[in-house]
Short mmCIF file of C-alpha atoms in Angstrom, two decimals:
data_model
loop_
_atom_site.label_atom_id
_atom_site.label_comp_id
_atom_site.label_asym_id
_atom_site.label_seq_id
_atom_site.Cartn_x
_atom_site.Cartn_y
_atom_site.Cartn_z
CA MET A 13 25.92 201.59 45.84
CA ALA A 14 25.30 203.26 49.23
CA ALA A 15 24.34 199.91 50.80
CA THR A 16 27.54 198.28 49.50
CA LYS A 17 29.63 201.13 50.88
CA TYR A 18 27.88 200.83 54.26
CA ILE A 19 28.43 197.03 54.43
CA PHE A 20 32.10 197.47 53.49
CA ILE A 21 32.64 200.05 56.24
CA LEU A 22 30.88 197.85 58.80
CA ALA A 23 33.05 194.88 57.80
CA ILE A 24 36.21 196.91 58.37
CA ALA A 25 34.94 198.15 61.73
CA ALA A 26 33.99 194.60 62.78
CA THR A 27 37.54 193.38 62.18
CA LEU A 28 39.12 196.22 64.09
CA VAL A 29 36.90 196.20 67.19
CA PRO A 30 37.96 192.79 68.63
CA SER A 31 41.65 193.71 68.46
CA SER A 32 40.92 196.91 70.37
CA LEU A 33 39.47 194.81 73.19
CA ALA A 34 42.62 192.70 73.63
CA THR A 35 44.96 193.30 76.54
CA ASP A 36 48.71 192.67 76.68
CA PHE A 37 49.83 191.17 79.99
CA VAL A 38 53.52 191.37 80.86
CA VAL A 39 53.89 188.23 82.97
CA GLY A 40 55.20 189.25 86.38
CA ASP A 41 54.81 192.95 85.53
CA ASP A 42 58.10 194.77 86.29
CA LYS A 43 59.71 191.57 87.70
CA GLY A 44 59.22 189.76 84.41
CA TRP A 45 59.67 186.01 83.99
CA THR A 46 62.06 185.00 86.76
CA ILE A 47 62.60 182.60 89.65
CA ASN A 48 61.22 183.01 93.17
CA PHE A 49 58.16 185.00 92.11
CA ASP A 50 54.55 184.00 92.89
CA TYR A 51 52.95 183.88 89.43
CA GLN A 52 49.71 182.46 90.81
CA ALA A 53 49.34 185.53 93.04
CA TRP A 54 50.20 187.72 90.03
CA ALA A 55 47.47 186.07 87.92
CA GLN A 56 44.86 186.20 90.68
CA GLY A 57 42.21 188.82 89.99
CA LYS A 58 43.21 189.20 86.33
CA ASP A 59 40.73 188.29 83.62
CA PHE A 60 42.34 186.60 80.64
CA HIS A 61 40.31 186.44 77.42
CA VAL A 62 40.73 184.98 73.97
CA GLY A 63 42.69 187.55 71.96
CA ASP A 64 44.73 188.78 74.93
CA LYS A 65 48.49 188.43 74.82
CA LEU A 66 50.96 187.13 77.40
CA VAL A 67 54.42 188.70 77.15
CA PHE A 68 57.25 186.87 78.91
CA LYS A 69 60.20 189.23 79.47
CA TYR A 70 63.58 187.98 80.70
CA SER A 71 67.26 188.07 79.81
CA GLU A 72 67.81 185.91 76.74
CA GLY A 73 69.50 182.64 77.72
CA ALA A 74 68.57 182.97 81.41
CA HIS A 75 65.13 181.37 81.06
CA ASN A 76 62.68 179.99 78.52
CA VAL A 77 58.95 179.39 78.25
CA LEU A 78 57.38 175.99 77.66
CA ARG A 79 53.68 175.43 77.07
CA VAL A 80 52.64 172.31 78.95
CA ASN A 81 49.51 170.49 80.06
CA GLY A 82 48.25 170.20 83.64
CA THR A 83 50.43 167.16 84.37
CA GLY A 84 53.51 168.86 82.95
CA PHE A 85 52.73 171.88 85.12
CA GLN A 86 52.43 169.78 88.30
CA GLU A 87 55.57 167.77 87.51
CA CYS A 88 57.56 170.68 86.02
CA ALA A 89 58.21 168.57 82.94
CA ALA A 90 57.45 169.23 79.29
CA PRO A 91 56.52 166.39 76.95
CA GLU A 92 59.23 165.24 74.55
CA GLY A 93 59.45 167.55 71.54
CA THR A 94 57.95 170.61 73.25
CA GLU A 95 59.41 173.69 71.60
CA ALA A 96 60.87 176.23 74.01
CA LEU A 97 60.36 179.95 73.47
CA SER A 98 63.65 181.63 74.29
CA SER A 99 63.84 185.13 72.81
CA GLY A 100 63.59 186.95 76.14
CA ASN A 101 60.51 188.77 74.82
CA ASP A 102 58.16 185.90 74.04
CA GLU A 103 54.60 186.76 73.07
CA ILE A 104 51.77 184.26 73.25
CA ILE A 105 48.34 185.18 71.92
CA LEU A 106 45.62 183.43 73.87
CA ALA A 107 43.71 181.92 70.96
CA THR A 108 41.36 179.49 72.71
CA PRO A 109 39.45 179.42 76.01
CA GLY A 110 40.36 177.04 78.82
CA ARG A 111 43.24 176.30 81.19
CA LYS A 112 46.77 177.21 80.02
CA TRP A 113 50.03 176.23 81.71
CA TYR A 114 53.55 177.59 81.24
CA ILE A 115 56.84 176.63 82.89
CA CYS A 116 60.51 177.51 82.64
CA GLY A 117 62.52 174.53 81.44
CA VAL A 118 65.95 175.88 82.38
CA SER A 119 67.75 173.88 85.07
CA ARG A 120 65.44 173.50 88.09
CA HIS A 121 63.79 176.92 87.75
CA CYS A 122 60.29 175.42 87.76
CA VAL A 123 60.86 172.93 90.60
CA ASP A 124 63.02 175.00 92.95
CA GLY A 125 62.26 178.55 91.79
CA LYS A 126 58.50 178.05 91.26
CA GLN A 127 58.81 179.61 87.81
CA LYS A 128 55.46 178.49 86.43
CA LEU A 129 52.15 180.06 85.52
CA ALA A 130 48.63 178.62 85.23
CA ILE A 131 45.72 180.72 83.96
CA THR A 132 42.17 180.28 82.76
CA VAL A 133 41.27 181.96 79.47
CA GLU A 134 37.67 183.00 78.93
CA LEU A 135 35.81 183.86 75.75
CA PRO A 136 36.25 187.47 74.57
CA GLN A 137 34.13 190.09 76.25
CA THR A 138 31.56 191.87 74.17
CA PRO A 139 31.62 195.66 74.18
CA VAL A 140 29.63 197.14 77.05
CA SER A 141 26.68 199.35 76.19
CA PRO A 142 26.86 202.95 77.46
CA GLU A 143 23.71 202.39 79.57
CA SER A 144 25.37 199.74 81.74
CA ALA A 145 28.24 200.65 84.02
CA PRO A 146 31.45 198.65 83.56
CA SER A 147 32.65 196.51 86.44
CA PRO A 148 35.68 197.86 88.33
CA THR A 149 37.77 195.02 86.85
CA SER A 150 36.89 195.82 83.25
CA ALA A 151 37.38 199.54 83.82
CA ALA A 152 40.78 198.87 85.40
CA ARG A 153 41.77 196.73 82.43
CA GLY A 154 40.82 199.49 80.03
CA ARG A 155 38.29 197.38 78.13
CA PHE A 156 35.37 199.81 78.31
CA ALA A 157 36.49 203.41 78.16
CA PRO A 158 39.05 203.33 75.31
CA THR A 159 36.87 200.99 73.25
CA PHE A 160 33.78 203.12 73.76
CA TRP A 161 35.51 206.34 72.72
CA TRP A 162 37.23 204.59 69.83
CA MET A 163 33.85 203.34 68.61
CA VAL A 164 32.34 206.83 68.98
CA ALA A 165 35.17 208.29 66.89
CA VAL A 166 34.85 205.62 64.17
CA SER A 167 31.07 206.08 64.10
CA GLY A 168 31.52 209.81 63.59
CA ILE A 169 33.97 209.26 60.76
CA LEU A 170 31.67 206.71 59.15
CA MET A 171 28.74 209.10 59.33
CA MET A 172 30.79 211.84 57.67
CA ALA A 173 31.96 209.43 54.96
CA MET A 174 28.42 208.35 54.20
CA VAL A 175 27.16 211.91 53.67
#
């Protein structure tokens, strides 16, 4: 009985921990998804991981977001049948590692306005042990500190529940 309860609690904790490691990135920060913005400079120095989310914010109808391949990115052209995201608050969960490319398909926004983004998505980070110091990048992203304290709190609750 106690072992079953313990396994059940661990299973719940295991499903919650990865989502606490995910980061939401508003593409372009306060500028949003717009023309004449350097999205490659914006992405530089950021670590994108599986489970993170890209949020494209713009005025509905002014832009859209198309997922393309490397050729489509270079040519600012989406393959026939590519579905455009156009809500003005488009969210894309980065589900797989590798290169990802996004362009705006409105008018000549990609070609003339350089409205395109290329990123590399890495596998999810594992939680950092308290003995090892987090890198400045991971600390800045908020991957270590909130997760660590969240795990401490859940561990305390689990210990009280098991008594």
